[in-house]
Short mmCIF file of C-alpha atoms and ligand atoms in Angstrom, two decimals:
data_model
loop_
_atom_site.label_atom_id
_atom_site.label_comp_id
_atom_site.label_asym_id
_atom_site.label_seq_id
_atom_site.Cartn_x
_atom_site.Cartn_y
_atom_site.Cartn_z
CA MET A 1 -5.84 27.06 -5.85
CA ASP A 2 -5.46 26.47 -2.49
CA THR A 3 -2.83 28.19 -0.43
CA LEU A 4 -0.99 25.55 0.54
CA LEU A 5 -0.09 24.42 -2.79
CA GLU A 6 2.18 27.14 -4.85
CA THR A 7 0.95 25.63 -8.34
CA GLU A 8 -2.23 25.39 -10.20
CA LYS A 9 -0.31 23.12 -12.39
CA LEU A 10 1.26 20.11 -11.58
CA ALA A 11 4.92 19.19 -14.01
CA ASN A 12 6.42 16.35 -14.40
CA PHE A 13 9.57 15.78 -12.51
CA ILE A 14 12.48 14.28 -14.79
CA ASN A 15 16.20 14.26 -14.83
CA GLY A 16 16.31 16.87 -12.06
CA GLU A 17 13.77 19.28 -14.02
CA TRP A 18 10.16 20.64 -13.63
CA VAL A 19 8.79 19.82 -17.29
CA GLU A 20 5.53 20.88 -18.18
CA VAL A 21 2.80 19.01 -19.97
CA GLU A 22 0.04 20.70 -22.10
CA ASN A 23 -2.48 17.90 -21.66
CA THR A 24 -3.88 18.22 -17.88
CA THR A 25 -6.82 16.88 -16.24
CA ALA A 26 -8.46 18.30 -12.93
CA VAL A 27 -7.75 17.01 -9.37
CA ILE A 28 -10.89 17.01 -7.43
CA ASN A 29 -11.15 17.42 -4.05
CA PRO A 30 -13.48 14.21 -3.00
CA ALA A 31 -15.03 15.93 0.02
CA THR A 32 -16.19 19.16 -1.93
CA GLY A 33 -16.28 18.33 -5.60
CA LYS A 34 -14.00 21.47 -6.06
CA GLU A 35 -10.94 21.28 -8.15
CA VAL A 36 -7.58 21.14 -6.34
CA VAL A 37 -5.07 21.47 -8.94
CA GLN A 38 -4.49 20.15 -12.90
CA VAL A 39 -2.19 17.41 -13.14
CA PRO A 40 -0.52 16.47 -16.52
CA LEU A 41 -1.47 13.40 -18.72
CA SER A 42 1.75 12.71 -20.27
CA ASP A 43 2.37 10.47 -23.33
CA ALA A 44 4.92 7.47 -23.84
CA ASN A 45 7.45 10.32 -24.74
CA ALA A 46 7.84 11.10 -21.19
CA VAL A 47 8.58 8.16 -19.93
CA ASP A 48 11.37 7.35 -22.53
CA GLN A 49 12.62 10.63 -21.40
CA ALA A 50 12.52 9.56 -17.67
CA VAL A 51 13.82 6.06 -17.99
CA ALA A 52 16.63 7.36 -20.13
CA SER A 53 17.43 10.01 -17.19
CA ALA A 54 17.15 7.40 -14.65
CA GLN A 55 19.39 4.88 -16.47
CA ALA A 56 22.25 7.49 -16.54
CA ALA A 57 21.61 8.75 -12.89
CA GLN A 58 21.95 5.28 -11.89
CA LYS A 59 25.27 4.47 -12.87
CA GLN A 60 26.78 6.83 -10.69
CA TRP A 61 24.13 6.25 -7.93
CA ALA A 62 25.09 2.83 -7.77
CA LEU A 63 28.81 3.84 -6.86
CA VAL A 64 27.76 6.17 -4.25
CA PRO A 65 28.53 3.73 -0.76
CA ALA A 66 25.38 2.73 0.75
CA PRO A 67 25.59 4.73 3.69
CA GLN A 68 26.32 8.01 1.69
CA ARG A 69 22.64 7.13 -0.41
CA ALA A 70 21.50 6.72 2.95
CA GLU A 71 22.16 10.11 4.00
CA VAL A 72 19.82 11.65 1.43
CA LEU A 73 16.75 9.17 3.25
CA TYR A 74 17.79 11.00 6.52
CA ARG A 75 17.30 14.14 5.25
CA VAL A 76 13.93 13.29 3.37
CA GLY A 77 12.90 12.02 6.31
CA ASN A 78 13.67 15.25 8.47
CA LEU A 79 12.22 17.36 5.89
CA LEU A 80 8.83 15.53 5.70
CA LYS A 81 8.69 15.44 9.67
CA GLU A 82 9.13 19.46 9.27
CA ARG A 83 6.39 19.20 6.99
CA LYS A 84 4.01 16.53 8.37
CA GLU A 85 1.08 19.38 8.61
CA LYS A 86 1.12 20.57 5.46
CA LEU A 87 1.59 17.26 3.89
CA SER A 88 -1.34 16.11 6.05
CA GLN A 89 -3.70 18.76 4.71
CA LEU A 90 -2.78 18.37 1.31
CA LEU A 91 -3.07 14.70 1.28
CA THR A 92 -6.91 15.21 2.56
CA MET A 93 -7.42 17.96 0.48
CA GLU A 94 -6.46 15.27 -2.64
CA ASN A 95 -7.74 11.97 -0.79
CA GLY A 96 -10.19 12.89 1.27
CA LYS A 97 -9.21 10.98 4.22
CA VAL A 98 -9.83 12.57 7.71
CA LEU A 99 -6.80 14.84 8.99
CA GLU A 100 -6.00 12.39 11.90
CA GLU A 101 -5.31 9.47 9.29
CA ALA A 102 -3.76 11.80 7.06
CA ARG A 103 -1.41 12.50 9.60
CA GLY A 104 -1.15 9.03 10.26
CA GLU A 105 -0.27 7.87 6.60
CA VAL A 106 2.39 10.84 6.81
CA GLN A 107 3.86 9.33 9.94
CA GLU A 108 4.13 5.96 8.08
CA GLY A 109 6.26 7.65 5.44
CA ILE A 110 8.41 9.37 7.75
CA ASP A 111 8.87 6.36 9.66
CA MET A 112 9.73 4.26 6.46
CA ALA A 113 12.47 6.89 5.67
CA PHE A 114 14.39 6.44 8.70
CA TYR A 115 14.02 2.79 8.62
CA MET A 116 15.36 2.47 4.97
CA ALA A 117 17.86 4.85 5.74
CA GLY A 118 19.32 2.90 8.30
CA GLU A 119 19.95 0.06 5.95
CA GLY A 120 22.12 2.04 4.28
CA ARG A 121 24.63 0.32 7.15
CA ARG A 122 23.16 -3.44 7.00
CA LEU A 123 21.97 -4.26 3.44
CA PHE A 124 23.35 -7.84 4.63
CA GLY A 125 25.26 -9.91 2.72
CA GLN A 126 26.37 -13.72 3.99
CA THR A 127 29.90 -14.85 4.10
CA THR A 128 30.32 -18.37 4.11
CA PRO A 129 32.94 -21.02 4.32
CA SER A 130 34.20 -22.10 0.86
CA GLU A 131 34.48 -26.07 0.14
CA LEU A 132 38.05 -25.19 -1.08
CA LYS A 133 41.22 -24.44 1.03
CA ASP A 134 42.34 -20.64 0.87
CA LYS A 135 38.93 -19.35 -0.85
CA PHE A 136 36.92 -16.61 0.09
CA ALA A 137 33.01 -17.14 -0.80
CA MET A 138 30.23 -13.92 0.08
CA SER A 139 26.73 -13.03 -1.42
CA GLN A 140 26.10 -9.45 -1.32
CA ARG A 141 22.44 -7.58 -2.41
CA VAL A 142 23.39 -5.23 -6.07
CA PRO A 143 20.95 -2.61 -7.64
CA VAL A 144 18.70 -4.23 -10.34
CA GLY A 145 18.61 -0.88 -12.47
CA VAL A 146 15.80 1.21 -13.14
CA VAL A 147 12.67 0.40 -10.98
CA GLY A 148 9.24 1.12 -12.20
CA ILE A 149 6.69 2.05 -9.63
CA ILE A 150 2.90 2.55 -9.91
CA THR A 151 1.39 3.53 -6.54
CA PRO A 152 -2.89 3.91 -5.65
CA TRP A 153 -4.79 6.71 -4.68
CA ASN A 154 -5.87 5.40 -1.23
CA PHE A 155 -2.27 5.68 0.25
CA PRO A 156 -0.69 8.13 -1.88
CA ILE A 157 2.27 9.13 0.20
CA ALA A 158 2.76 5.75 2.38
CA ILE A 159 2.84 3.54 -0.61
CA ALA A 160 5.40 5.37 -2.23
CA THR A 161 7.65 5.49 0.49
CA TRP A 162 7.74 1.84 0.94
CA LYS A 163 8.66 1.17 -2.83
CA SER A 164 11.06 4.15 -3.53
CA PHE A 165 12.97 4.63 -0.18
CA PRO A 166 14.20 0.65 -0.38
CA ALA A 167 14.81 1.10 -3.94
CA ILE A 168 16.79 4.14 -3.91
CA VAL A 169 18.91 2.77 -0.83
CA ALA A 170 19.72 -0.06 -2.39
CA GLY A 171 21.12 2.04 -5.53
CA ASN A 172 18.67 1.87 -7.96
CA ALA A 173 16.96 4.69 -9.63
CA VAL A 174 13.14 5.13 -9.94
CA VAL A 175 10.45 6.20 -12.53
CA TRP A 176 7.07 7.04 -10.79
CA LYS A 177 3.86 6.90 -11.93
CA PRO A 178 1.40 8.10 -9.04
CA ALA A 179 -2.99 8.20 -9.70
CA THR A 180 -3.90 11.04 -11.30
CA GLU A 181 -6.38 11.44 -8.59
CA THR A 182 -3.81 12.04 -5.96
CA PRO A 183 -0.56 13.38 -7.56
CA ILE A 184 0.13 16.09 -4.85
CA MET A 185 1.55 13.89 -2.72
CA ALA A 186 4.13 12.66 -5.44
CA TYR A 187 4.52 16.38 -6.32
CA GLU A 188 5.73 17.31 -3.00
CA LEU A 189 8.04 14.35 -2.14
CA ALA A 190 9.58 15.07 -5.80
CA LYS A 191 10.65 18.15 -3.97
CA ILE A 192 11.45 16.94 -0.78
CA PHE A 193 13.99 14.28 -2.63
CA GLU A 194 15.16 17.51 -4.43
CA GLU A 195 15.84 19.46 -1.34
CA GLY A 196 17.18 16.64 0.04
CA GLY A 197 19.98 16.55 -1.94
CA LEU A 198 18.98 13.47 -4.25
CA PRO A 199 21.16 13.46 -7.31
CA LYS A 200 19.22 14.20 -10.61
CA GLY A 201 17.78 11.32 -12.77
CA VAL A 202 17.88 9.13 -9.31
CA ILE A 203 13.79 9.75 -9.09
CA ASN A 204 11.53 10.73 -11.63
CA VAL A 205 7.64 11.45 -11.62
CA VAL A 206 5.36 11.14 -14.60
CA PHE A 207 1.81 11.56 -14.27
CA GLY A 208 -0.64 9.91 -16.29
CA SER A 209 -2.98 7.62 -16.90
CA GLY A 210 -2.27 3.79 -16.43
CA SER A 211 -3.40 2.86 -19.92
CA THR A 212 -0.39 5.38 -21.76
CA VAL A 213 2.23 6.20 -18.81
CA GLY A 214 1.53 2.88 -16.71
CA ASP A 215 1.79 0.68 -19.91
CA SER A 216 4.80 2.35 -21.47
CA MET A 217 6.40 1.48 -18.06
CA VAL A 218 5.44 -1.90 -17.96
CA HIS A 219 6.72 -2.44 -21.76
CA HIS A 220 9.74 -0.20 -21.19
CA PRO A 221 12.58 -2.91 -21.90
CA ASP A 222 15.33 -0.56 -19.95
CA ILE A 223 12.73 -1.11 -16.81
CA ARG A 224 13.78 -3.80 -14.96
CA VAL A 225 11.32 -4.34 -12.10
CA ILE A 226 7.55 -3.10 -11.53
CA SER A 227 6.31 -2.52 -8.19
CA PHE A 228 2.50 -2.16 -8.37
CA THR A 229 -0.10 -1.41 -5.79
CA GLY A 230 -4.00 -1.53 -7.41
CA SER A 231 -6.55 -3.81 -8.65
CA ASN A 232 -6.42 -7.45 -9.13
CA GLU A 233 -7.42 -7.19 -12.82
CA VAL A 234 -4.54 -4.71 -13.76
CA GLY A 235 -2.05 -6.73 -11.76
CA ARG A 236 -2.44 -9.88 -13.66
CA ASN A 237 -1.96 -7.99 -16.78
CA ILE A 238 0.77 -6.50 -15.45
CA ALA A 239 2.30 -9.92 -14.52
CA ALA A 240 1.64 -11.32 -17.46
CA GLU A 241 3.46 -8.61 -19.86
CA CYS A 242 6.63 -8.88 -17.14
CA GLY A 243 6.84 -12.51 -17.89
CA ARG A 244 7.00 -12.39 -21.20
CA GLN A 245 9.83 -10.00 -20.93
CA LEU A 246 11.63 -11.69 -17.86
CA LYS A 247 10.75 -8.68 -15.80
CA LYS A 248 10.79 -8.65 -12.28
CA VAL A 249 7.36 -8.08 -10.67
CA SER A 250 6.13 -7.04 -7.44
CA LEU A 251 2.06 -6.87 -7.03
CA GLU A 252 -0.17 -5.95 -4.13
CA MET A 253 -3.85 -6.35 -5.01
CA GLY A 254 -6.28 -5.82 -2.38
CA GLY A 255 -8.19 -8.09 -0.03
CA LYS A 256 -11.23 -9.12 1.52
CA ASN A 257 -10.13 -9.31 4.66
CA ALA A 258 -12.03 -10.72 7.88
CA ILE A 259 -12.29 -10.13 11.72
CA ILE A 260 -13.67 -13.45 13.46
CA VAL A 261 -15.10 -12.71 16.70
CA MET A 262 -15.30 -15.75 18.97
CA ASP A 263 -17.90 -16.42 22.06
CA ASP A 264 -15.42 -15.68 24.37
CA ALA A 265 -14.19 -12.37 22.96
CA ASP A 266 -14.19 -9.16 24.41
CA ILE A 267 -17.25 -7.73 22.60
CA ASP A 268 -16.75 -4.18 23.27
CA LEU A 269 -12.93 -4.31 21.97
CA ALA A 270 -14.15 -6.40 19.09
CA VAL A 271 -16.63 -3.31 18.29
CA GLU A 272 -13.93 -0.71 18.57
CA GLY A 273 -11.76 -3.02 16.09
CA ILE A 274 -14.61 -3.01 13.43
CA LEU A 275 -15.54 0.28 13.42
CA TRP A 276 -11.94 1.11 13.11
CA SER A 277 -10.97 -1.09 10.36
CA ALA A 278 -14.47 -1.42 8.77
CA PHE A 279 -15.30 2.21 8.31
CA GLY A 280 -11.77 4.04 8.76
CA THR A 281 -10.83 5.47 5.56
CA SER A 282 -14.02 5.05 4.44
CA GLY A 283 -13.35 1.35 4.12
CA GLN A 284 -10.98 2.50 1.05
CA ARG A 285 -8.04 0.28 2.67
CA CYS A 286 -6.49 -2.68 1.10
CA THR A 287 -6.36 -3.89 4.71
CA ALA A 288 -10.22 -2.98 5.32
CA CYS A 289 -11.95 -5.05 7.16
CA SER A 290 -15.46 -6.11 4.74
CA ARG A 291 -16.12 -9.33 6.85
CA VAL A 292 -17.39 -10.28 10.21
CA ILE A 293 -17.23 -13.60 10.89
CA VAL A 294 -19.28 -13.99 14.01
CA HIS A 295 -19.70 -16.82 16.62
CA GLU A 296 -23.95 -17.64 16.45
CA ALA A 297 -23.35 -17.16 20.66
CA VAL A 298 -22.74 -13.55 20.66
CA LYS A 299 -23.93 -12.44 17.15
CA GLY A 300 -26.82 -10.73 18.30
CA LYS A 301 -24.63 -8.85 21.32
CA LEU A 302 -22.24 -8.03 18.37
CA GLU A 303 -24.99 -6.86 16.28
CA GLN A 304 -27.03 -4.43 18.73
CA LYS A 305 -23.40 -3.40 20.20
CA LEU A 306 -21.74 -2.48 16.89
CA LEU A 307 -25.02 -0.13 15.56
CA THR A 308 -25.20 1.28 18.67
CA ALA A 309 -21.21 2.07 18.14
CA MET A 310 -21.97 3.40 14.99
CA GLU A 311 -24.25 6.03 15.69
CA ARG A 312 -20.93 8.08 16.62
CA LEU A 313 -19.64 8.10 13.14
CA THR A 314 -19.72 11.40 11.76
CA ILE A 315 -19.29 11.34 8.10
CA GLY A 316 -18.24 14.87 6.25
CA ASP A 317 -14.87 16.52 5.05
CA GLY A 318 -11.63 15.49 6.43
CA LEU A 319 -10.31 18.66 7.11
CA ASP A 320 -13.04 19.65 9.97
CA GLU A 321 -11.19 17.36 12.77
CA SER A 322 -14.98 16.08 14.14
CA MET A 323 -15.40 14.03 11.38
CA LYS A 324 -14.53 10.12 11.45
CA VAL A 325 -15.18 9.30 8.27
CA GLY A 326 -14.48 11.07 4.77
CA PRO A 327 -15.48 10.87 1.26
CA ILE A 328 -15.57 8.16 -0.84
CA ILE A 329 -12.50 8.72 -3.82
CA ASN A 330 -14.94 9.59 -6.58
CA GLN A 331 -18.30 8.73 -8.46
CA ALA A 332 -17.13 5.72 -9.70
CA GLY A 333 -16.09 4.42 -6.53
CA ILE A 334 -19.87 5.72 -5.00
CA ARG A 335 -21.70 3.48 -7.94
CA LYS A 336 -19.72 0.31 -7.18
CA ILE A 337 -20.54 0.51 -3.50
CA LYS A 338 -24.04 1.28 -4.44
CA ASP A 339 -24.20 -1.55 -6.83
CA TYR A 340 -23.12 -4.23 -4.05
CA ILE A 341 -25.82 -2.65 -1.50
CA GLU A 342 -28.03 -4.15 -4.24
CA ILE A 343 -26.49 -7.25 -4.77
CA GLY A 344 -26.26 -8.03 -1.26
CA LYS A 345 -29.98 -7.02 -0.84
CA GLU A 346 -30.76 -9.43 -3.65
CA GLU A 347 -28.69 -12.46 -2.15
CA GLY A 348 -31.12 -12.21 0.72
CA ALA A 349 -28.12 -10.17 3.38
CA LYS A 350 -30.39 -8.41 5.98
CA LEU A 351 -29.39 -4.60 5.47
CA LEU A 352 -29.47 -3.30 9.17
CA VAL A 353 -28.19 0.11 9.12
CA GLY A 354 -26.59 2.67 6.10
CA GLY A 355 -26.47 1.82 2.45
CA HIS A 356 -27.03 5.11 1.25
CA GLU A 357 -25.16 8.04 -0.24
CA PHE A 358 -25.49 11.83 1.54
CA ARG A 359 -25.92 14.13 -0.76
CA ASP A 360 -27.44 17.11 1.59
CA GLY A 361 -26.84 20.19 3.04
CA ALA A 362 -22.90 20.11 4.22
CA HIS A 363 -22.75 16.94 2.11
CA GLN A 364 -23.42 18.90 -1.37
CA GLY A 365 -20.70 18.64 -3.86
CA GLY A 366 -18.76 15.41 -1.99
CA ASN A 367 -18.92 11.81 -2.42
CA TYR A 368 -20.20 10.49 0.92
CA PHE A 369 -21.59 7.28 1.64
CA SER A 370 -23.30 5.98 4.77
CA PRO A 371 -21.26 3.17 7.10
CA THR A 372 -23.18 0.02 6.02
CA LEU A 373 -23.95 -2.67 8.27
CA PHE A 374 -25.22 -5.90 6.58
CA THR A 375 -26.15 -9.34 8.92
CA ASP A 376 -26.99 -12.73 8.06
CA ALA A 377 -24.73 -12.60 5.01
CA THR A 378 -23.31 -16.28 4.28
CA ALA A 379 -19.72 -16.61 2.89
CA ASP A 380 -20.57 -17.33 -0.55
CA MET A 381 -22.39 -14.52 -1.25
CA ARG A 382 -20.80 -12.17 -3.36
CA ILE A 383 -20.74 -9.13 -0.62
CA ALA A 384 -18.85 -11.93 1.29
CA GLN A 385 -16.47 -12.49 -1.67
CA GLU A 386 -15.49 -9.45 -3.68
CA GLU A 387 -13.65 -6.20 -2.78
CA ILE A 388 -15.98 -3.15 -2.31
CA PHE A 389 -13.73 -0.48 -1.51
CA GLY A 390 -16.26 1.10 0.40
CA PRO A 391 -17.71 1.18 4.49
CA VAL A 392 -19.78 -1.70 3.94
CA VAL A 393 -19.33 -4.47 6.39
CA SER A 394 -21.07 -8.20 6.88
CA LEU A 395 -21.74 -10.25 9.37
CA ILE A 396 -21.21 -14.04 8.36
CA PRO A 397 -22.52 -16.21 11.68
CA VAL A 398 -20.68 -19.56 12.52
CA GLN A 399 -20.87 -22.50 15.19
CA SER A 400 -17.28 -23.05 15.78
CA PHE A 401 -13.57 -21.83 15.47
CA GLU A 402 -12.93 -24.19 12.79
CA GLU A 403 -15.58 -23.23 10.82
CA ALA A 404 -14.67 -19.58 11.30
CA VAL A 405 -10.97 -20.36 9.72
CA GLU A 406 -12.92 -22.13 6.79
CA VAL A 407 -14.54 -18.72 5.82
CA ASN A 408 -12.01 -16.75 6.44
CA ASN A 409 -9.68 -18.59 4.20
CA GLY A 410 -12.49 -18.96 1.58
CA VAL A 411 -11.92 -16.33 -0.33
CA GLU A 412 -9.73 -15.17 -3.61
CA PHE A 413 -7.68 -12.94 -1.49
CA GLY A 414 -5.02 -13.28 1.58
CA LEU A 415 -3.98 -9.72 2.54
CA SER A 416 -4.68 -9.59 6.41
CA SER A 417 -7.40 -11.07 9.09
CA SER A 418 -8.17 -10.76 12.76
CA ILE A 419 -8.97 -12.93 15.29
CA PHE A 420 -10.62 -11.73 18.77
CA THR A 421 -10.68 -14.30 21.10
CA GLN A 422 -9.22 -14.69 24.94
CA ASN A 423 -8.27 -18.13 24.60
CA VAL A 424 -4.52 -18.59 24.24
CA ASN A 425 -4.77 -22.22 22.13
CA ARG A 426 -7.19 -20.32 19.88
CA VAL A 427 -4.64 -17.61 19.18
CA PHE A 428 -2.03 -20.12 18.05
CA GLN A 429 -3.87 -22.37 16.08
CA ALA A 430 -5.48 -18.79 14.26
CA GLN A 431 -1.77 -17.11 13.62
CA ARG A 432 -1.17 -20.68 11.98
CA ASP A 433 -4.26 -21.38 10.07
CA LEU A 434 -5.14 -18.12 8.82
CA ASP A 435 -4.34 -17.82 5.41
CA THR A 436 -3.22 -14.20 5.36
CA GLY A 437 -0.02 -12.16 4.69
CA ILE A 438 -1.09 -10.26 7.72
CA VAL A 439 -2.69 -11.69 11.14
CA TYR A 440 -4.03 -9.36 14.05
CA VAL A 441 -5.16 -10.88 17.34
CA ASN A 442 -7.24 -8.41 19.31
CA ALA A 443 -6.90 -5.69 17.01
CA GLY A 444 -8.75 -5.07 13.81
CA THR A 445 -7.42 -6.13 9.99
CA THR A 446 -5.81 -2.30 9.74
CA GLY A 447 -2.62 -0.45 10.84
CA ALA A 448 0.18 -2.63 9.57
CA GLU A 449 3.88 -1.16 10.70
CA ILE A 450 6.46 -0.41 8.03
CA HIS A 451 9.43 -2.59 9.41
CA LEU A 452 7.49 -5.66 8.96
CA PRO A 453 6.76 -7.31 5.83
CA PHE A 454 3.35 -5.89 4.05
CA GLY A 455 1.44 -8.05 1.66
CA GLY A 456 -0.50 -11.15 0.95
CA THR A 457 -1.24 -14.52 0.20
CA LYS A 458 -3.62 -16.12 -3.14
CA GLY A 459 -5.06 -13.07 -5.17
CA THR A 460 -3.49 -10.12 -3.10
CA GLY A 461 0.21 -10.76 -4.57
CA ASN A 462 2.42 -12.66 -6.23
CA GLY A 463 4.61 -13.73 -3.27
CA HIS A 464 6.50 -10.45 -2.45
CA ARG A 465 6.28 -7.77 -0.12
CA ASP A 466 6.09 -4.37 0.36
CA SER A 467 7.84 -2.22 3.54
CA GLY A 468 10.14 -4.36 5.93
CA VAL A 469 13.58 -5.78 5.11
CA GLN A 470 11.96 -7.79 2.72
CA ALA A 471 11.03 -4.96 0.28
CA LEU A 472 14.68 -5.04 -0.70
CA ASP A 473 14.31 -8.39 -2.32
CA VAL A 474 12.23 -6.61 -4.81
CA PHE A 475 14.85 -3.88 -5.43
CA THR A 476 17.81 -6.11 -5.16
CA GLU A 477 20.01 -8.91 -7.13
CA TRP A 478 21.66 -11.38 -5.21
CA LYS A 479 25.37 -11.85 -6.23
CA ALA A 480 27.39 -14.61 -5.08
CA VAL A 481 31.13 -13.55 -5.02
CA TYR A 482 34.50 -16.59 -4.60
CA VAL A 483 37.74 -15.34 -3.84
CA ASP A 484 40.48 -17.90 -4.87
CA TYR A 485 43.65 -16.90 -3.08
CA SER A 486 45.62 -20.19 -3.19
CA GLY A 487 47.65 -18.95 -6.24
CA LYS A 488 46.35 -22.50 -7.81
CA LEU A 489 43.18 -23.68 -10.07
CA GLN A 490 41.05 -25.04 -7.67
CA ARG A 491 37.85 -27.05 -8.91
CA ALA A 492 35.02 -26.86 -6.96
CA GLN A 493 33.29 -30.18 -6.23
CA ILE A 494 36.64 -31.79 -7.88
CA ASP A 495 39.31 -30.97 -6.15
CA VAL A 496 37.93 -31.62 -2.61
CA GLU A 497 40.14 -33.75 -0.47
C1 UN1 B 1 -3.10 0.02 2.02
O1 UN1 B 1 -4.51 0.15 2.41
O2 UN1 B 1 -2.67 -0.61 0.76
O3 UN1 B 1 -1.99 -1.23 7.10
C2 UN1 B 1 -1.82 0.21 2.65
C3 UN1 B 1 -2.81 -0.64 6.85
C4 UN1 B 1 -1.55 0.70 6.49
C5 UN1 B 1 -1.40 0.49 4.98
C6 UN1 B 1 -2.72 0.41 4.28
N1 UN1 B 1 -0.71 1.10 6.94
O4 UN1 B 1 -3.93 -0.40 7.32
#
């Protein structure tokens, strides 16, 4: 057990109580292979209890004026701020991302707390004229009820805040299943909610597997919204089941994000953008760059500068602040990456550097993989089409801007894209034509800010967005209200003079 954590075994948080579960499994630090804590593997009963508690709490919570609900989020934001360093270290221990990035992720949660707290005094609806005399018309957001959130291991606190904070400020109660690989952030955030004065039952945390806990949440008739971030395969199954139940569902399911480097690009800047978005978080971001679409006129120069820059990347335990690239989450992740390296070679892409794990000396016990660069990939290769979720990037040469856009858009996903160019006309054409939910100009594919909508087109999602004011659309229903103060029956569409 680490001294930063005051327990060796986490417990569920249901109706404001910490509920122990007998069946547990170990959480492993991916940098060392050592156990950090035990996490519950709950059963469907725990979900039933959490939903019952959320249902009861939600009725009262919805009656608390939104600006007062927001006060809890301000307190939560302050507590996150006070504990930023401790949370960041714990995050690095459970997830592996380097400390600098862990601090960035906790900051994302802090930003989200204050941003959504501000919504307590907005939650804007509309007033609009009625077509009839002495009649008032307006629309307002109302809570949906009990919402289920299912969050991934790669951003265990930021994504949880994108989903839970808007849900809470809008007057819902939450049942949350965090990823079992990274439960500590959920435990710490639940404690912060408790200390911040959130009434019992408004948030409930149930630890456990997707196949048991996640599945019972998706099937539970009293959970009216599911917000999920994770794999495309699981997301499609969730959507199908939610469809049968007419349950609202918001999905974010990854990407195959590209950086386009045009012939007029600032190549040094593009190299920095590629380095940060392809190898930061060891490529384990939904927004990570895994394709570089490069104009053939600058391909040689870019390759050479990228190879030199990659030599700077230090790989190791993220708690050591000299490290730039941390471990891969687990051995399954390593196996998947290794498979793609073989696939890439068989397909005829040229491996310029990397492509192997590290198990020697300081890397013993951890799941480390070398930053990898393929070149001469073609757009249809599997390494250029499928999500690898590791530090692997493939260069795809093209001959024109039009071809670059076509290659960018020619994948199943549509989360993030980027273009490096100095040509203002191309900038505007690109932001119009790149078919992704997020577009960057002269910056890499990662680093979305919380007050803008996060999500994507095609296989990335189902039309909803996390974070931004748009997140409120997932967690609210629109209610139209008409008040007739004429004292007589007025029929719309008929009694109009
Ligand atoms: C994710 O990888 O699922 O835009 C989230 C970014 C971060 C969030 C990534 N702010 O890269």
